[in-house]
């Protein structure tokens, strides 16, 4: 009889664990879809969105000291700079370009283990030879420096390619 109770208890706990995991996964997916739709990504009146108060975002426009990062200067024509950036993004691990226009690029970058999504944006103003950038995690309070590290690696790659 005790074997039957032990077997029942193990099945019951396994079912509960599965139900909890399924609930968590579905809530993350639905929350992410809602977040993406209301995130304010893109360029508004010549500016990328500001960073939230959390420590998981960097931006080169209108940033406070905690979220500021330098823009990227380029010395080639705008189309060449844009194409070079697209090539660099094409080799950044776990990164996919989801939107591109003449003056804007939006990419998604997934974290290695938990597959958290970061939005990486680049804006090419028509009257300057600069690339403004923003990289932000969709969830969490801190990114342990991942966003700034990613942007700095992209900056170094562009510098090596002499844009």
PDB file of C-alpha atoms in Angstrom:
ATOM      1  CA  UNK A   1       0.000   0.000   0.000  1.00  0.00           C
ATOM      2  CA  UNK A   2       2.822   2.412   0.812  1.00  0.00           C
ATOM      3  CA  UNK A   3       4.270   1.847  -2.705  1.00  0.00           C
ATOM      4  CA  UNK A   4       0.947   2.886  -4.206  1.00  0.00           C
ATOM      5  CA  UNK A   5       0.844   6.051  -2.080  1.00  0.00           C
ATOM      6  CA  UNK A   6       4.431   6.901  -2.990  1.00  0.00           C
ATOM      7  CA  UNK A   7       3.719   6.375  -6.689  1.00  0.00           C
ATOM      8  CA  UNK A   8       0.545   8.465  -6.459  1.00  0.00           C
ATOM      9  CA  UNK A   9       2.377  11.249  -4.602  1.00  0.00           C
ATOM     10  CA  UNK A  10       5.153  11.321  -7.227  1.00  0.00           C
ATOM     11  CA  UNK A  11       2.638  11.497 -10.094  1.00  0.00           C
ATOM     12  CA  UNK A  12       0.640  14.164  -8.328  1.00  0.00           C
ATOM     13  CA  UNK A  13       3.727  16.299  -7.646  1.00  0.00           C
ATOM     14  CA  UNK A  14       4.881  15.803 -11.240  1.00  0.00           C
ATOM     15  CA  UNK A  15       1.487  16.958 -12.547  1.00  0.00           C
ATOM     16  CA  UNK A  16       1.497  20.001 -10.284  1.00  0.00           C
ATOM     17  CA  UNK A  17       5.047  20.892 -11.356  1.00  0.00           C
ATOM     18  CA  UNK A  18       4.091  20.562 -15.023  1.00  0.00           C
ATOM     19  CA  UNK A  19       1.011  22.756 -14.547  1.00  0.00           C
ATOM     20  CA  UNK A  20       3.045  25.441 -12.787  1.00  0.00           C
ATOM     21  CA  UNK A  21       5.717  25.446 -15.506  1.00  0.00           C
ATOM     22  CA  UNK A  22       3.089  25.600 -18.238  1.00  0.00           C
ATOM     23  CA  UNK A  23       1.412  28.551 -16.506  1.00  0.00           C
ATOM     24  CA  UNK A  24       4.707  30.394 -16.093  1.00  0.00           C
ATOM     25  CA  UNK A  25       5.742  29.858 -19.693  1.00  0.00           C
ATOM     26  CA  UNK A  26       2.388  30.965 -21.088  1.00  0.00           C
ATOM     27  CA  UNK A  27       2.344  34.066 -18.881  1.00  0.00           C
ATOM     28  CA  UNK A  28       5.836  35.014 -20.064  1.00  0.00           C
ATOM     29  CA  UNK A  29       4.827  34.619 -23.698  1.00  0.00           C
ATOM     30  CA  UNK A  30       1.642  36.645 -23.305  1.00  0.00           C
ATOM     31  CA  UNK A  31       3.370  39.326 -21.245  1.00  0.00           C
ATOM     32  CA  UNK A  32       6.141  39.624 -23.835  1.00  0.00           C
ATOM     33  CA  UNK A  33       3.667  40.010 -26.690  1.00  0.00           C
ATOM     34  CA  UNK A  34       1.771  42.706 -24.782  1.00  0.00           C
ATOM     35  CA  UNK A  35       5.009  44.448 -23.833  1.00  0.00           C
ATOM     36  CA  UNK A  36       6.268  44.468 -27.407  1.00  0.00           C
ATOM     37  CA  UNK A  37       3.072  46.033 -28.659  1.00  0.00           C
ATOM     38  CA  UNK A  38       3.174  48.853 -26.100  1.00  0.00           C
ATOM     39  CA  UNK A  39       6.923  49.383 -25.746  1.00  0.00           C
ATOM     40  CA  UNK A  40       7.293  52.655 -27.610  1.00  0.00           C
ATOM     41  CA  UNK A  41      10.096  51.348 -29.798  1.00  0.00           C
ATOM     42  CA  UNK A  42      11.199  53.259 -32.843  1.00  0.00           C
ATOM     43  CA  UNK A  43      11.980  56.884 -33.593  1.00  0.00           C
ATOM     44  CA  UNK A  44       9.633  59.581 -32.366  1.00  0.00           C
ATOM     45  CA  UNK A  45      10.322  63.164 -33.432  1.00  0.00           C
ATOM     46  CA  UNK A  46      13.960  62.321 -34.221  1.00  0.00           C
ATOM     47  CA  UNK A  47      14.644  60.479 -30.967  1.00  0.00           C
ATOM     48  CA  UNK A  48      14.808  56.924 -29.726  1.00  0.00           C
ATOM     49  CA  UNK A  49      12.800  56.179 -26.576  1.00  0.00           C
ATOM     50  CA  UNK A  50      14.266  57.019 -23.204  1.00  0.00           C
ATOM     51  CA  UNK A  51      15.303  54.228 -20.874  1.00  0.00           C
ATOM     52  CA  UNK A  52      13.078  53.124 -18.014  1.00  0.00           C
ATOM     53  CA  UNK A  53      14.317  53.579 -14.441  1.00  0.00           C
ATOM     54  CA  UNK A  54      15.673  50.010 -14.309  1.00  0.00           C
ATOM     55  CA  UNK A  55      19.368  49.214 -14.842  1.00  0.00           C
ATOM     56  CA  UNK A  56      18.860  47.199 -18.029  1.00  0.00           C
ATOM     57  CA  UNK A  57      18.987  49.816 -20.782  1.00  0.00           C
ATOM     58  CA  UNK A  58      21.426  52.182 -22.490  1.00  0.00           C
ATOM     59  CA  UNK A  59      20.650  54.945 -24.977  1.00  0.00           C
ATOM     60  CA  UNK A  60      22.666  57.625 -26.768  1.00  0.00           C
ATOM     61  CA  UNK A  61      19.964  60.322 -26.852  1.00  0.00           C
ATOM     62  CA  UNK A  62      18.507  62.299 -23.943  1.00  0.00           C
ATOM     63  CA  UNK A  63      19.853  59.879 -21.341  1.00  0.00           C
ATOM     64  CA  UNK A  64      20.603  60.427 -17.701  1.00  0.00           C
ATOM     65  CA  UNK A  65      24.056  59.484 -16.390  1.00  0.00           C
ATOM     66  CA  UNK A  66      22.929  55.959 -15.439  1.00  0.00           C
ATOM     67  CA  UNK A  67      21.724  55.066 -18.953  1.00  0.00           C
ATOM     68  CA  UNK A  68      23.954  57.155 -21.244  1.00  0.00           C
ATOM     69  CA  UNK A  69      26.150  55.667 -23.942  1.00  0.00           C
ATOM     70  CA  UNK A  70      28.079  57.396 -26.710  1.00  0.00           C
ATOM     71  CA  UNK A  71      26.639  57.524 -30.199  1.00  0.00           C
ATOM     72  CA  UNK A  72      28.599  56.059 -33.103  1.00  0.00           C
ATOM     73  CA  UNK A  73      30.233  58.437 -35.594  1.00  0.00           C
ATOM     74  CA  UNK A  74      30.829  57.294 -39.159  1.00  0.00           C
ATOM     75  CA  UNK A  75      32.950  58.685 -41.986  1.00  0.00           C
ATOM     76  CA  UNK A  76      31.407  57.010 -45.028  1.00  0.00           C
ATOM     77  CA  UNK A  77      28.094  57.732 -46.687  1.00  0.00           C
ATOM     78  CA  UNK A  78      24.966  56.877 -44.737  1.00  0.00           C
ATOM     79  CA  UNK A  79      23.946  53.900 -46.906  1.00  0.00           C
ATOM     80  CA  UNK A  80      27.402  52.338 -46.573  1.00  0.00           C
ATOM     81  CA  UNK A  81      27.324  52.803 -42.788  1.00  0.00           C
ATOM     82  CA  UNK A  82      23.852  51.242 -42.627  1.00  0.00           C
ATOM     83  CA  UNK A  83      24.851  48.260 -44.779  1.00  0.00           C
ATOM     84  CA  UNK A  84      27.990  47.700 -42.709  1.00  0.00           C
ATOM     85  CA  UNK A  85      25.943  47.763 -39.499  1.00  0.00           C
ATOM     86  CA  UNK A  86      23.503  45.244 -40.991  1.00  0.00           C
ATOM     87  CA  UNK A  87      26.420  42.925 -41.797  1.00  0.00           C
ATOM     88  CA  UNK A  88      27.779  43.253 -38.262  1.00  0.00           C
ATOM     89  CA  UNK A  89      24.362  42.524 -36.759  1.00  0.00           C
ATOM     90  CA  UNK A  90      24.131  39.479 -39.012  1.00  0.00           C
ATOM     91  CA  UNK A  91      27.021  37.852 -37.139  1.00  0.00           C
ATOM     92  CA  UNK A  92      26.078  38.877 -33.585  1.00  0.00           C
ATOM     93  CA  UNK A  93      25.067  35.621 -31.864  1.00  0.00           C
ATOM     94  CA  UNK A  94      21.341  35.058 -31.235  1.00  0.00           C
ATOM     95  CA  UNK A  95      20.421  38.346 -32.913  1.00  0.00           C
ATOM     96  CA  UNK A  96      17.748  38.809 -35.573  1.00  0.00           C
ATOM     97  CA  UNK A  97      16.912  41.969 -37.498  1.00  0.00           C
ATOM     98  CA  UNK A  98      13.145  42.461 -37.342  1.00  0.00           C
ATOM     99  CA  UNK A  99      12.716  45.897 -38.908  1.00  0.00           C
ATOM    100  CA  UNK A 100      14.757  48.160 -41.130  1.00  0.00           C
ATOM    101  CA  UNK A 101      14.116  51.378 -42.974  1.00  0.00           C
ATOM    102  CA  UNK A 102      16.432  53.962 -44.513  1.00  0.00           C
ATOM    103  CA  UNK A 103      17.088  55.550 -41.126  1.00  0.00           C
ATOM    104  CA  UNK A 104      16.225  52.866 -38.533  1.00  0.00           C
ATOM    105  CA  UNK A 105      17.160  49.293 -37.625  1.00  0.00           C
ATOM    106  CA  UNK A 106      15.492  47.210 -34.908  1.00  0.00           C
ATOM    107  CA  UNK A 107      16.984  43.879 -33.874  1.00  0.00           C
ATOM    108  CA  UNK A 108      16.088  41.327 -31.207  1.00  0.00           C
ATOM    109  CA  UNK A 109      18.845  39.672 -29.239  1.00  0.00           C
ATOM    110  CA  UNK A 110      18.242  36.614 -27.046  1.00  0.00           C
ATOM    111  CA  UNK A 111      20.197  35.840 -23.902  1.00  0.00           C
ATOM    112  CA  UNK A 112      22.179  32.637 -24.048  1.00  0.00           C
ATOM    113  CA  UNK A 113      20.593  30.576 -21.294  1.00  0.00           C
ATOM    114  CA  UNK A 114      17.130  31.890 -20.457  1.00  0.00           C
ATOM    115  CA  UNK A 115      16.396  33.374 -23.914  1.00  0.00           C
ATOM    116  CA  UNK A 116      15.354  36.762 -22.513  1.00  0.00           C
ATOM    117  CA  UNK A 117      14.671  39.262 -25.299  1.00  0.00           C
ATOM    118  CA  UNK A 118      16.557  42.541 -25.654  1.00  0.00           C
ATOM    119  CA  UNK A 119      15.564  45.203 -28.168  1.00  0.00           C
ATOM    120  CA  UNK A 120      18.504  46.805 -29.976  1.00  0.00           C
ATOM    121  CA  UNK A 121      17.754  49.915 -32.025  1.00  0.00           C
ATOM    122  CA  UNK A 122      19.823  52.115 -34.319  1.00  0.00           C
ATOM    123  CA  UNK A 123      18.794  55.482 -35.741  1.00  0.00           C
ATOM    124  CA  UNK A 124      20.561  57.296 -38.611  1.00  0.00           C
ATOM    125  CA  UNK A 125      19.516  60.981 -38.600  1.00  0.00           C
ATOM    126  CA  UNK A 126      19.558  62.383 -42.122  1.00  0.00           C
ATOM    127  CA  UNK A 127      21.458  65.547 -41.224  1.00  0.00           C
ATOM    128  CA  UNK A 128      24.349  64.002 -39.234  1.00  0.00           C
ATOM    129  CA  UNK A 129      26.975  61.295 -39.778  1.00  0.00           C
ATOM    130  CA  UNK A 130      26.081  59.494 -36.554  1.00  0.00           C
ATOM    131  CA  UNK A 131      24.213  56.427 -35.420  1.00  0.00           C
ATOM    132  CA  UNK A 132      22.124  56.803 -32.287  1.00  0.00           C
ATOM    133  CA  UNK A 133      21.520  53.576 -30.431  1.00  0.00           C
ATOM    134  CA  UNK A 134      19.423  52.022 -27.734  1.00  0.00           C
ATOM    135  CA  UNK A 135      19.638  48.566 -26.215  1.00  0.00           C
ATOM    136  CA  UNK A 136      17.163  47.471 -23.559  1.00  0.00           C
ATOM    137  CA  UNK A 137      16.057  44.290 -21.843  1.00  0.00           C
ATOM    138  CA  UNK A 138      12.340  43.623 -21.901  1.00  0.00           C
ATOM    139  CA  UNK A 139      12.223  42.093 -18.432  1.00  0.00           C
ATOM    140  CA  UNK A 140      14.105  42.324 -15.180  1.00  0.00           C
ATOM    141  CA  UNK A 141      15.715  45.032 -13.139  1.00  0.00           C
ATOM    142  CA  UNK A 142      19.335  44.481 -14.175  1.00  0.00           C
ATOM    143  CA  UNK A 143      21.034  42.950 -17.191  1.00  0.00           C
ATOM    144  CA  UNK A 144      24.467  42.549 -15.552  1.00  0.00           C
ATOM    145  CA  UNK A 145      25.967  44.842 -18.210  1.00  0.00           C
ATOM    146  CA  UNK A 146      24.854  42.779 -21.198  1.00  0.00           C
ATOM    147  CA  UNK A 147      23.294  45.648 -23.168  1.00  0.00           C
ATOM    148  CA  UNK A 148      26.249  47.999 -22.835  1.00  0.00           C
ATOM    149  CA  UNK A 149      28.640  45.125 -23.610  1.00  0.00           C
ATOM    150  CA  UNK A 150      26.744  44.207 -26.774  1.00  0.00           C
ATOM    151  CA  UNK A 151      26.680  47.800 -28.001  1.00  0.00           C
ATOM    152  CA  UNK A 152      30.386  48.272 -27.300  1.00  0.00           C
ATOM    153  CA  UNK A 153      31.223  45.112 -29.270  1.00  0.00           C
ATOM    154  CA  UNK A 154      29.162  46.396 -32.197  1.00  0.00           C
ATOM    155  CA  UNK A 155      30.963  49.754 -31.913  1.00  0.00           C
ATOM    156  CA  UNK A 156      34.370  48.001 -32.003  1.00  0.00           C
ATOM    157  CA  UNK A 157      33.367  45.904 -35.017  1.00  0.00           C
ATOM    158  CA  UNK A 158      32.278  49.044 -36.892  1.00  0.00           C
ATOM    159  CA  UNK A 159      35.507  50.790 -35.942  1.00  0.00           C
ATOM    160  CA  UNK A 160      37.517  47.793 -37.235  1.00  0.00           C
ATOM    161  CA  UNK A 161      35.565  47.982 -40.503  1.00  0.00           C
ATOM    162  CA  UNK A 162      36.486  51.674 -40.698  1.00  0.00           C
ATOM    163  CA  UNK A 163      33.095  53.220 -41.139  1.00  0.00           C
TER     164      UNK A 163
END
